[in-house]
Each structure stands twice: as C-alpha cells, then as structure tokens.
C-alpha cells in the first residue's frame, strides 16, 4: 500500500489509507484512544476503537511525538464534530493497524503538544530538535525557506548571477576587530565577516552577482538582533549611475521576495498573526535629517552623528505614521561611520551609502563603492590601514572597474521582524552567540 499524505485524506472518504507521521498528542477517553497525527503536509485526528485494539496493540506504547505508521479508514465526521477552518477538520481516521516506527528512549524534555509553546528562549534552544517539532516553530523555518527561494528568484529575475565565495580568508575582510581567527594548517586565517570583496570582484566580471552565505562576526553582543553566525543575502551590481540605482534595485528585490511569502506562506504567517509590509515606495531620508527629526519630534539627542537602536525604532515609527511604509532608507552616513570602500559624497564629508530599516531594525547596509584604484588606496590610508594588506582586493581595481554598489541583508532579521519574534535567535535553527556553541 502506498503512503497517503495527510493533506490528501479529505478526498479519500470511505477508503483505506496508509499514513506515516508523528503523534502530536495522545488522548485517552475511556476505551477510546485519540491521536493527533501530523506529517509534513498537515495533521489529522485518528481514533483507535476498542474492537481494533488487538491489531493496534502498539498504541499502548505510543506517547506524544512517537513516529508511527498506520492503516486506517477515512470517515466523515458527524456534522456537529466537524472542525471548521481546518483542512482535515471534516474527517477522522479509524485506525485498523498501527505500528511504532521508532521508539523513544525517554520522555520528552519539553511538552510540544500545546498550541503555543510556552518555554523560555534558553529551554527552546537547548532542546532544539524537540522544540522544532512544534508546528508553530516549524512555521518560522518554512517561511525562512521561502525567503531564501524568494530572494534567489528575485535576484535571478533581475539577471544577477549566483556566486559562492570563500569563508576562510587570509586577512580580515573589512578591517576592525570583529573577525574570528582560526588555525589554518601552519598559518592563521580568518572567518569571513562578509563576502564584500569577492562580490565586488564578481560585479566587475558578471555585472550583477548575488550570494546567500554564512557570515561570521566576533562581536560580544547580547542583544535581541545579533548573533555570531548568520546568513547574509548579498548583492552587487555594476554600471550604476549612483547609489539610488542600488536602492531602487534592493527595493524591487525586497518587495518581490515578500510576494512569495504571501503566495506560499499564508498559513505560516497566520500562525503569527503576521502581515506583509504594504508595497508603498520606500522613503529615503538623509541620516542628518533623521537625526533632526529625532531631536524635534522625539526630543532625542544623538552622539557622533550616529543613530542607535532606539533611534532606528523611532524613525521607523515616524515613517510608518507619515508615509505608511514599514521600510525606510537612511542615507548619507558620515565618512567616519562607514568602511573605507564607501564612495564619498561630493562634499567629502558624507558617503553614498544607506541602511535599510524594517519595522524598527536595520536589515541591510549598502552603498556605492569606490571603484578608482588611487582613490581606494587613499581611502584605505585615511582609515589608518595598510594598502599592502589589501593587495588582492586592490588588484580588482588595478585593471579598471566600472562604478558599482550593492547591499548586505541579514536574512534572520527579516524573519524576526516579519513574525514579530522577540529574539533573532528564534529565527536560526541552531544559533551561535557569545555563550552558545551547541547544540
Ligand atoms: P553590515 O555589517 O551592516 O554590512 O551587515 C549587513 C547586514 O547584516 C546583518 N547583520 C547581522 N545579523 C545578525 N547578527 C549580526 N551580528 C549581524 N551583523 C550584521 C544586518 C546588517 O544590516 N559588507 C556590508 C554590506 C554591504 O555594504 O554590501 C556589511 O557587511 O541585517
């Protein structure tokens, strides 16, 4: 007998089906045993009647989360027992044979049978493979999978070529101290803090490139939006007229990525009562203007011409009220706040760069890059770095490179803000933070 997926069950009324799945909940009512069985496609109620207890003897050993297979008859539920709104709410499976596929060694460390998993973040992450079984937790990663596919498709539609660049590097990519040093045979190496240099090199060859890849940050942060390993959605494009071309492209790619959530992730979004951002033109606000708004509208003073987490939340709120947008581009960060590869504005004080905020959190940084060799060498020096250290990178520009720019998006932050998760760590299968290196 061939396996039937649970979502197909409603069309099989009166027939016998073979199901395989996990028991989400076992309920005993006198001589009747009810099992909520789920597979990758859905969940259905199974009943073991007393007259089938012999062929279903294994049910005595079934606990929550036991993996089972069963042969059963699909019965229509009486009208008063139908569960409206549920895919399989109109049917019930009468078990005829039941077998345990894999017996658990122990009781579960956490109860994943309730509708909402009510455990703290540490418990959730310490027992990750169990907590992931909960449909509401699974929903996060089903949406995450759609995000990766949506971004991929959106980039390809815009004729970006996908590249994968090395994550083990001979020197720290962007300078600074937030890199992990590792032992590489008899040398030292570094884990990539971003694909920055390789994607710029890629843009000088393929014109448009994107990468979905791991990024490592040795930042000792304890916040709800930082982890030490995350997945970046990067893009880089050449022959631009200026940074506006980059923002316009990122805006198109973001919105077209979100469309795929609406099409295939509606059920998952519902579980979090989450709504997609409205597709209204994303406002662009100069950072200096944003700081003025913070001061005038919110009485917030800032230091070093920079905006902090609280300021980002306030500006998002302001933009949402004023323009109805869940996104905002903050542009023209001062030279001092941006890496050496950032193209300075004509005034020499600011840069042709941006951050993209989504519902109060920065989800991307980007900008136009310096593409002229001499200017780049000078910029490296001005940041107090040694051009010798950047020889491979500088070679990209030695032979002539067109004007280009790009962005780096934090994939997990997008999911965090889309679903309103308290911590970014909930959006990583197995997050790494200062304290957590396992599971
Ligand atoms: P930046 O360092 O701003 O820019 O990183 C880009 C985006 O990556 C995400 N991000 C993080 N997510 C989780 N944990 C972290 N510790 C973390 N750090 C960053 C954020 C951020 O906006 N090379 C440039 C990008 C470019 O200019 O193309 C860069 O890496 O969403």
PDB file of N, CA and C in Angstrom, residues 236-325:
ATOM      1  N   UNK A 236      25.428  42.730  -5.540  1.00  0.00           N
ATOM      2  CA  UNK A 236      26.372  43.749  -6.013  1.00  0.00           C
ATOM      3  C   UNK A 236      26.131  43.939  -7.503  1.00  0.00           C
ATOM      4  N   UNK A 237      26.101  45.192  -7.959  1.00  0.00           N
ATOM      5  CA  UNK A 237      25.795  45.458  -9.370  1.00  0.00           C
ATOM      6  C   UNK A 237      26.692  46.567  -9.926  1.00  0.00           C
ATOM      7  N   UNK A 238      27.070  46.398 -11.183  1.00  0.00           N
ATOM      8  CA  UNK A 238      27.993  47.343 -11.821  1.00  0.00           C
ATOM      9  C   UNK A 238      27.252  48.242 -12.823  1.00  0.00           C
ATOM     10  N   UNK A 239      27.967  49.219 -13.339  1.00  0.00           N
ATOM     11  CA  UNK A 239      27.434  50.212 -14.291  1.00  0.00           C
ATOM     12  C   UNK A 239      26.260  50.978 -13.691  1.00  0.00           C
ATOM     13  N   UNK A 240      26.419  51.367 -12.444  1.00  0.00           N
ATOM     14  CA  UNK A 240      25.368  52.183 -11.822  1.00  0.00           C
ATOM     15  C   UNK A 240      25.691  53.663 -12.060  1.00  0.00           C
ATOM     16  N   UNK A 241      24.654  54.483 -12.010  1.00  0.00           N
ATOM     17  CA  UNK A 241      24.874  55.923 -12.100  1.00  0.00           C
ATOM     18  C   UNK A 241      25.081  56.517 -10.715  1.00  0.00           C
ATOM     19  N   UNK A 242      24.650  55.792  -9.711  1.00  0.00           N
ATOM     20  CA  UNK A 242      24.811  56.297  -8.351  1.00  0.00           C
ATOM     21  C   UNK A 242      24.122  55.360  -7.382  1.00  0.00           C
ATOM     22  N   UNK A 243      24.139  55.746  -6.101  1.00  0.00           N
ATOM     23  CA  UNK A 243      23.607  54.867  -5.068  1.00  0.00           C
ATOM     24  C   UNK A 243      22.097  54.664  -5.216  1.00  0.00           C
ATOM     25  N   UNK A 244      21.418  55.611  -5.821  1.00  0.00           N
ATOM     26  CA  UNK A 244      19.974  55.470  -5.989  1.00  0.00           C
ATOM     27  C   UNK A 244      19.638  54.218  -6.814  1.00  0.00           C
ATOM     28  N   UNK A 245      20.485  53.904  -7.804  1.00  0.00           N
ATOM     29  CA  UNK A 245      20.249  52.687  -8.605  1.00  0.00           C
ATOM     30  C   UNK A 245      20.262  51.448  -7.711  1.00  0.00           C
ATOM     31  N   UNK A 246      21.156  51.468  -6.722  1.00  0.00           N
ATOM     32  CA  UNK A 246      21.289  50.307  -5.833  1.00  0.00           C
ATOM     33  C   UNK A 246      20.053  50.206  -4.929  1.00  0.00           C
ATOM     34  N   UNK A 247      19.629  51.352  -4.381  1.00  0.00           N
ATOM     35  CA  UNK A 247      18.454  51.328  -3.506  1.00  0.00           C
ATOM     36  C   UNK A 247      17.207  50.905  -4.278  1.00  0.00           C
ATOM     37  N   UNK A 248      17.084  51.411  -5.509  1.00  0.00           N
ATOM     38  CA  UNK A 248      15.904  51.068  -6.310  1.00  0.00           C
ATOM     39  C   UNK A 248      15.881  49.561  -6.579  1.00  0.00           C
ATOM     40  N   UNK A 249      17.052  48.989  -6.849  1.00  0.00           N
ATOM     41  CA  UNK A 249      17.121  47.543  -7.109  1.00  0.00           C
ATOM     42  C   UNK A 249      16.782  46.759  -5.848  1.00  0.00           C
ATOM     43  N   UNK A 250      17.366  47.163  -4.718  1.00  0.00           N
ATOM     44  CA  UNK A 250      17.099  46.453  -3.463  1.00  0.00           C
ATOM     45  C   UNK A 250      15.610  46.536  -3.113  1.00  0.00           C
ATOM     46  N   UNK A 251      15.023  47.680  -3.356  1.00  0.00           N
ATOM     47  CA  UNK A 251      13.593  47.853  -3.079  1.00  0.00           C
ATOM     48  C   UNK A 251      12.761  46.867  -3.918  1.00  0.00           C
ATOM     49  N   UNK A 252      13.095  46.776  -5.210  1.00  0.00           N
ATOM     50  CA  UNK A 252      12.359  45.847  -6.078  1.00  0.00           C
ATOM     51  C   UNK A 252      12.533  44.409  -5.608  1.00  0.00           C
ATOM     52  N   UNK A 253      13.777  44.072  -5.273  1.00  0.00           N
ATOM     53  CA  UNK A 253      14.067  42.689  -4.867  1.00  0.00           C
ATOM     54  C   UNK A 253      13.366  42.363  -3.541  1.00  0.00           C
ATOM     55  N   UNK A 254      13.364  43.312  -2.607  1.00  0.00           N
ATOM     56  CA  UNK A 254      12.684  43.077  -1.321  1.00  0.00           C
ATOM     57  C   UNK A 254      11.202  42.807  -1.545  1.00  0.00           C
ATOM     58  N   UNK A 255      10.564  43.678  -2.293  1.00  0.00           N
ATOM     59  CA  UNK A 255       9.117  43.533  -2.475  1.00  0.00           C
ATOM     60  C   UNK A 255       8.796  42.251  -3.233  1.00  0.00           C
ATOM     61  N   UNK A 256       9.617  41.917  -4.218  1.00  0.00           N
ATOM     62  CA  UNK A 256       9.273  40.717  -4.963  1.00  0.00           C
ATOM     63  C   UNK A 256       9.554  39.474  -4.118  1.00  0.00           C
ATOM     64  N   UNK A 257      10.513  39.549  -3.183  1.00  0.00           N
ATOM     65  CA  UNK A 257      10.741  38.444  -2.254  1.00  0.00           C
ATOM     66  C   UNK A 257       9.527  38.263  -1.339  1.00  0.00           C
ATOM     67  N   UNK A 258       8.970  39.370  -0.876  1.00  0.00           N
ATOM     68  CA  UNK A 258       7.829  39.286   0.043  1.00  0.00           C
ATOM     69  C   UNK A 258       6.583  38.719  -0.632  1.00  0.00           C
ATOM     70  N   UNK A 259       6.470  38.933  -1.944  1.00  0.00           N
ATOM     71  CA  UNK A 259       5.310  38.385  -2.653  1.00  0.00           C
ATOM     72  C   UNK A 259       5.253  36.872  -2.480  1.00  0.00           C
ATOM     73  N   UNK A 260       6.416  36.226  -2.504  1.00  0.00           N
ATOM     74  CA  UNK A 260       6.409  34.758  -2.413  1.00  0.00           C
ATOM     75  C   UNK A 260       5.925  34.282  -1.037  1.00  0.00           C
ATOM     76  N   UNK A 261       6.087  35.115  -0.007  1.00  0.00           N
ATOM     77  CA  UNK A 261       5.534  34.739   1.309  1.00  0.00           C
ATOM     78  C   UNK A 261       4.015  34.679   1.232  1.00  0.00           C
ATOM     79  N   UNK A 262       3.457  35.695   0.580  1.00  0.00           N
ATOM     80  CA  UNK A 262       2.004  35.782   0.509  1.00  0.00           C
ATOM     81  C   UNK A 262       1.426  34.599  -0.243  1.00  0.00           C
ATOM     82  N   UNK A 263       2.147  34.144  -1.281  1.00  0.00           N
ATOM     83  CA  UNK A 263       1.612  33.069  -2.105  1.00  0.00           C
ATOM     84  C   UNK A 263       1.698  31.721  -1.398  1.00  0.00           C
ATOM     85  N   UNK A 264       2.857  31.427  -0.828  1.00  0.00           N
ATOM     86  CA  UNK A 264       3.059  30.080  -0.286  1.00  0.00           C
ATOM     87  C   UNK A 264       3.138  30.009   1.233  1.00  0.00           C
ATOM     88  N   UNK A 265       3.203  31.165   1.879  1.00  0.00           N
ATOM     89  CA  UNK A 265       3.416  31.121   3.331  1.00  0.00           C
ATOM     90  C   UNK A 265       2.238  31.652   4.125  1.00  0.00           C
ATOM     91  N   UNK A 266       1.060  31.712   3.484  1.00  0.00           N
ATOM     92  CA  UNK A 266      -0.089  32.339   4.150  1.00  0.00           C
ATOM     93  C   UNK A 266      -0.416  31.650   5.483  1.00  0.00           C
ATOM     94  N   UNK A 267      -0.398  30.316   5.496  1.00  0.00           N
ATOM     95  CA  UNK A 267      -0.767  29.590   6.724  1.00  0.00           C
ATOM     96  C   UNK A 267       0.243  29.885   7.831  1.00  0.00           C
ATOM     97  N   UNK A 268       1.521  29.936   7.451  1.00  0.00           N
ATOM     98  CA  UNK A 268       2.581  30.196   8.436  1.00  0.00           C
ATOM     99  C   UNK A 268       2.461  31.622   8.984  1.00  0.00           C
ATOM    100  N   UNK A 269       2.185  32.567   8.093  1.00  0.00           N
ATOM    101  CA  UNK A 269       2.019  33.960   8.548  1.00  0.00           C
ATOM    102  C   UNK A 269       0.844  34.057   9.515  1.00  0.00           C
ATOM    103  N   UNK A 270      -0.237  33.325   9.202  1.00  0.00           N
ATOM    104  CA  UNK A 270      -1.430  33.332  10.060  1.00  0.00           C
ATOM    105  C   UNK A 270      -1.113  32.890  11.477  1.00  0.00           C
ATOM    106  N   UNK A 271      -0.259  31.894  11.604  1.00  0.00           N
ATOM    107  CA  UNK A 271       0.077  31.379  12.934  1.00  0.00           C
ATOM    108  C   UNK A 271       0.662  32.468  13.822  1.00  0.00           C
ATOM    109  N   UNK A 272       1.291  33.463  13.188  1.00  0.00           N
ATOM    110  CA  UNK A 272       1.900  34.548  13.959  1.00  0.00           C
ATOM    111  C   UNK A 272       1.086  35.837  13.847  1.00  0.00           C
ATOM    112  N   UNK A 273      -0.106  35.717  13.268  1.00  0.00           N
ATOM    113  CA  UNK A 273      -0.922  36.909  13.011  1.00  0.00           C
ATOM    114  C   UNK A 273      -0.049  37.981  12.356  1.00  0.00           C
ATOM    115  N   UNK A 274       0.827  37.534  11.447  1.00  0.00           N
ATOM    116  CA  UNK A 274       1.770  38.454  10.804  1.00  0.00           C
ATOM    117  C   UNK A 274       1.194  38.954   9.486  1.00  0.00           C
ATOM    118  N   UNK A 275       1.482  40.183   9.162  1.00  0.00           N
ATOM    119  CA  UNK A 275       1.047  40.711   7.874  1.00  0.00           C
ATOM    120  C   UNK A 275       2.263  41.171   7.075  1.00  0.00           C
ATOM    121  N   UNK A 276       2.116  41.094   5.764  1.00  0.00           N
ATOM    122  CA  UNK A 276       3.216  41.517   4.894  1.00  0.00           C
ATOM    123  C   UNK A 276       3.285  43.040   4.873  1.00  0.00           C
ATOM    124  N   UNK A 277       4.481  43.592   4.666  1.00  0.00           N
ATOM    125  CA  UNK A 277       4.584  45.052   4.595  1.00  0.00           C
ATOM    126  C   UNK A 277       3.858  45.565   3.361  1.00  0.00           C
ATOM    127  N   UNK A 278       3.152  46.696   3.488  1.00  0.00           N
ATOM    128  CA  UNK A 278       2.496  47.262   2.299  1.00  0.00           C
ATOM    129  C   UNK A 278       3.548  47.670   1.265  1.00  0.00           C
ATOM    130  N   UNK A 279       3.202  47.469  -0.008  1.00  0.00           N
ATOM    131  CA  UNK A 279       4.190  47.783  -1.060  1.00  0.00           C
ATOM    132  C   UNK A 279       4.080  49.248  -1.456  1.00  0.00           C
ATOM    133  N   UNK A 280       4.444  50.120  -0.549  1.00  0.00           N
ATOM    134  CA  UNK A 280       4.475  51.547  -0.894  1.00  0.00           C
ATOM    135  C   UNK A 280       5.936  51.963  -1.067  1.00  0.00           C
ATOM    136  N   UNK A 281       6.155  52.968  -1.896  1.00  0.00           N
ATOM    137  CA  UNK A 281       7.522  53.418  -2.192  1.00  0.00           C
ATOM    138  C   UNK A 281       8.269  53.671  -0.879  1.00  0.00           C
ATOM    139  N   UNK A 282       9.469  53.140  -0.778  1.00  0.00           N
ATOM    140  CA  UNK A 282      10.233  53.280   0.465  1.00  0.00           C
ATOM    141  C   UNK A 282      10.825  54.682   0.543  1.00  0.00           C
ATOM    142  N   UNK A 283      10.511  55.421   1.612  1.00  0.00           N
ATOM    143  CA  UNK A 283      11.101  56.762   1.726  1.00  0.00           C
ATOM    144  C   UNK A 283      12.616  56.689   1.897  1.00  0.00           C
ATOM    145  N   UNK A 284      13.326  57.679   1.352  1.00  0.00           N
ATOM    146  CA  UNK A 284      14.773  57.840   1.551  1.00  0.00           C
ATOM    147  C   UNK A 284      14.952  59.082   2.410  1.00  0.00           C
ATOM    148  N   UNK A 285      15.612  58.950   3.525  1.00  0.00           N
ATOM    149  CA  UNK A 285      15.838  60.099   4.404  1.00  0.00           C
ATOM    150  C   UNK A 285      17.331  60.183   4.716  1.00  0.00           C
ATOM    151  N   UNK A 286      17.882  61.348   4.524  1.00  0.00           N
ATOM    152  CA  UNK A 286      19.306  61.511   4.885  1.00  0.00           C
ATOM    153  C   UNK A 286      19.452  61.298   6.380  1.00  0.00           C
ATOM    154  N   UNK A 287      20.560  60.702   6.786  1.00  0.00           N
ATOM    155  CA  UNK A 287      20.774  60.451   8.207  1.00  0.00           C
ATOM    156  C   UNK A 287      20.681  61.748   9.012  1.00  0.00           C
ATOM    157  N   UNK A 288      21.275  62.820   8.464  1.00  0.00           N
ATOM    158  CA  UNK A 288      21.260  64.087   9.205  1.00  0.00           C
ATOM    159  C   UNK A 288      19.821  64.571   9.421  1.00  0.00           C
ATOM    160  N   UNK A 289      18.982  64.347   8.427  1.00  0.00           N
ATOM    161  CA  UNK A 289      17.571  64.728   8.527  1.00  0.00           C
ATOM    162  C   UNK A 289      16.865  63.840   9.569  1.00  0.00           C
ATOM    163  N   UNK A 290      17.213  62.555   9.565  1.00  0.00           N
ATOM    164  CA  UNK A 290      16.622  61.629  10.548  1.00  0.00           C
ATOM    165  C   UNK A 290      16.992  62.062  11.964  1.00  0.00           C
ATOM    166  N   UNK A 291      18.224  62.495  12.135  1.00  0.00           N
ATOM    167  CA  UNK A 291      18.670  62.926  13.464  1.00  0.00           C
ATOM    168  C   UNK A 291      17.924  64.194  13.894  1.00  0.00           C
ATOM    169  N   UNK A 292      17.654  65.063  12.908  1.00  0.00           N
ATOM    170  CA  UNK A 292      16.896  66.275  13.216  1.00  0.00           C
ATOM    171  C   UNK A 292      15.464  65.904  13.636  1.00  0.00           C
ATOM    172  N   UNK A 293      14.885  64.949  12.920  1.00  0.00           N
ATOM    173  CA  UNK A 293      13.518  64.501  13.258  1.00  0.00           C
ATOM    174  C   UNK A 293      13.503  63.911  14.677  1.00  0.00           C
ATOM    175  N   UNK A 294      14.520  63.125  14.982  1.00  0.00           N
ATOM    176  CA  UNK A 294      14.579  62.507  16.322  1.00  0.00           C
ATOM    177  C   UNK A 294      14.600  63.584  17.397  1.00  0.00           C
ATOM    178  N   UNK A 295      15.365  64.617  17.125  1.00  0.00           N
ATOM    179  CA  UNK A 295      15.502  65.682  18.117  1.00  0.00           C
ATOM    180  C   UNK A 295      14.198  66.474  18.244  1.00  0.00           C
ATOM    181  N   UNK A 296      13.649  66.831  17.088  1.00  0.00           N
ATOM    182  CA  UNK A 296      12.467  67.698  17.125  1.00  0.00           C
ATOM    183  C   UNK A 296      11.193  66.970  17.509  1.00  0.00           C
ATOM    184  N   UNK A 297      11.040  65.756  17.003  1.00  0.00           N
ATOM    185  CA  UNK A 297       9.777  65.043  17.233  1.00  0.00           C
ATOM    186  C   UNK A 297       9.817  64.206  18.516  1.00  0.00           C
ATOM    187  N   UNK A 298      11.003  63.745  18.865  1.00  0.00           N
ATOM    188  CA  UNK A 298      11.077  62.812  19.998  1.00  0.00           C
ATOM    189  C   UNK A 298      11.975  63.318  21.120  1.00  0.00           C
ATOM    190  N   UNK A 299      12.549  64.494  20.935  1.00  0.00           N
ATOM    191  CA  UNK A 299      13.429  65.053  21.960  1.00  0.00           C
ATOM    192  C   UNK A 299      14.674  64.219  22.194  1.00  0.00           C
ATOM    193  N   UNK A 300      15.089  63.467  21.169  1.00  0.00           N
ATOM    194  CA  UNK A 300      16.227  62.566  21.359  1.00  0.00           C
ATOM    195  C   UNK A 300      17.522  63.188  20.846  1.00  0.00           C
ATOM    196  N   UNK A 301      18.496  63.306  21.728  1.00  0.00           N
ATOM    197  CA  UNK A 301      19.818  63.813  21.336  1.00  0.00           C
ATOM    198  C   UNK A 301      20.673  62.624  20.897  1.00  0.00           C
ATOM    199  N   UNK A 302      21.574  62.842  19.933  1.00  0.00           N
ATOM    200  CA  UNK A 302      22.424  61.734  19.492  1.00  0.00           C
ATOM    201  C   UNK A 302      23.890  62.109  19.627  1.00  0.00           C
ATOM    202  N   UNK A 303      24.719  61.066  19.630  1.00  0.00           N
ATOM    203  CA  UNK A 303      26.161  61.302  19.717  1.00  0.00           C
ATOM    204  C   UNK A 303      26.822  60.943  18.387  1.00  0.00           C
ATOM    205  N   UNK A 304      27.889  61.595  18.068  1.00  0.00           N
ATOM    206  CA  UNK A 304      28.725  61.284  16.898  1.00  0.00           C
ATOM    207  C   UNK A 304      27.950  61.193  15.595  1.00  0.00           C
ATOM    208  N   UNK A 305      26.900  61.966  15.474  1.00  0.00           N
ATOM    209  CA  UNK A 305      26.102  61.958  14.238  1.00  0.00           C
ATOM    210  C   UNK A 305      25.622  60.563  13.883  1.00  0.00           C
ATOM    211  N   UNK A 306      25.488  59.674  14.860  1.00  0.00           N
ATOM    212  CA  UNK A 306      25.060  58.304  14.559  1.00  0.00           C
ATOM    213  C   UNK A 306      23.706  58.041  15.189  1.00  0.00           C
ATOM    214  N   UNK A 307      23.067  57.016  14.687  1.00  0.00           N
ATOM    215  CA  UNK A 307      21.742  56.669  15.193  1.00  0.00           C
ATOM    216  C   UNK A 307      21.862  55.332  15.932  1.00  0.00           C
ATOM    217  N   UNK A 308      21.219  55.220  17.098  1.00  0.00           N
ATOM    218  CA  UNK A 308      21.298  53.947  17.839  1.00  0.00           C
ATOM    219  C   UNK A 308      20.011  53.144  17.624  1.00  0.00           C
ATOM    220  N   UNK A 309      19.940  52.013  18.308  1.00  0.00           N
ATOM    221  CA  UNK A 309      18.785  51.120  18.143  1.00  0.00           C
ATOM    222  C   UNK A 309      17.473  51.816  18.449  1.00  0.00           C
ATOM    223  N   UNK A 310      17.473  52.603  19.513  1.00  0.00           N
ATOM    224  CA  UNK A 310      16.244  53.312  19.890  1.00  0.00           C
ATOM    225  C   UNK A 310      15.852  54.314  18.801  1.00  0.00           C
ATOM    226  N   UNK A 311      16.871  55.026  18.287  1.00  0.00           N
ATOM    227  CA  UNK A 311      16.614  55.994  17.220  1.00  0.00           C
ATOM    228  C   UNK A 311      16.046  55.311  15.986  1.00  0.00           C
ATOM    229  N   UNK A 312      16.562  54.117  15.664  1.00  0.00           N
ATOM    230  CA  UNK A 312      16.050  53.384  14.498  1.00  0.00           C
ATOM    231  C   UNK A 312      14.580  53.015  14.694  1.00  0.00           C
ATOM    232  N   UNK A 313      14.242  52.630  15.913  1.00  0.00           N
ATOM    233  CA  UNK A 313      12.832  52.297  16.203  1.00  0.00           C
ATOM    234  C   UNK A 313      11.949  53.539  16.031  1.00  0.00           C
ATOM    235  N   UNK A 314      12.441  54.657  16.552  1.00  0.00           N
ATOM    236  CA  UNK A 314      11.634  55.894  16.480  1.00  0.00           C
ATOM    237  C   UNK A 314      11.436  56.349  15.043  1.00  0.00           C
ATOM    238  N   UNK A 315      12.505  56.303  14.266  1.00  0.00           N
ATOM    239  CA  UNK A 315      12.404  56.755  12.872  1.00  0.00           C
ATOM    240  C   UNK A 315      11.456  55.845  12.087  1.00  0.00           C
ATOM    241  N   UNK A 316      11.517  54.555  12.369  1.00  0.00           N
ATOM    242  CA  UNK A 316      10.606  53.620  11.697  1.00  0.00           C
ATOM    243  C   UNK A 316       9.159  53.964  12.028  1.00  0.00           C
ATOM    244  N   UNK A 317       8.940  54.272  13.295  1.00  0.00           N
ATOM    245  CA  UNK A 317       7.584  54.608  13.743  1.00  0.00           C
ATOM    246  C   UNK A 317       7.108  55.882  13.033  1.00  0.00           C
ATOM    247  N   UNK A 318       8.008  56.852  12.950  1.00  0.00           N
ATOM    248  CA  UNK A 318       7.703  58.132  12.305  1.00  0.00           C
ATOM    249  C   UNK A 318       7.331  57.903  10.831  1.00  0.00           C
ATOM    250  N   UNK A 319       8.144  57.082  10.156  1.00  0.00           N
ATOM    251  CA  UNK A 319       7.930  56.839   8.729  1.00  0.00           C
ATOM    252  C   UNK A 319       6.640  56.052   8.500  1.00  0.00           C
ATOM    253  N   UNK A 320       6.384  55.123   9.408  1.00  0.00           N
ATOM    254  CA  UNK A 320       5.172  54.320   9.280  1.00  0.00           C
ATOM    255  C   UNK A 320       3.937  55.224   9.382  1.00  0.00           C
ATOM    256  N   UNK A 321       3.971  56.143  10.333  1.00  0.00           N
ATOM    257  CA  UNK A 321       2.821  57.050  10.503  1.00  0.00           C
ATOM    258  C   UNK A 321       2.699  58.013   9.332  1.00  0.00           C
ATOM    259  N   UNK A 322       3.842  58.569   8.940  1.00  0.00           N
ATOM    260  CA  UNK A 322       3.797  59.637   7.938  1.00  0.00           C
ATOM    261  C   UNK A 322       3.610  59.112   6.512  1.00  0.00           C
ATOM    262  N   UNK A 323       4.274  57.987   6.204  1.00  0.00           N
ATOM    263  CA  UNK A 323       4.242  57.504   4.808  1.00  0.00           C
ATOM    264  C   UNK A 323       3.561  56.145   4.654  1.00  0.00           C
ATOM    265  N   UNK A 324       3.194  55.515   5.766  1.00  0.00           N
ATOM    266  CA  UNK A 324       2.565  54.193   5.676  1.00  0.00           C
ATOM    267  C   UNK A 324       3.530  53.126   5.190  1.00  0.00           C
ATOM    268  N   UNK A 325       4.835  53.352   5.398  1.00  0.00           N
ATOM    269  CA  UNK A 325       5.826  52.371   4.937  1.00  0.00           C
ATOM    270  C   UNK A 325       6.454  51.657   6.137  1.00  0.00           C
TER     271      UNK A 325
END
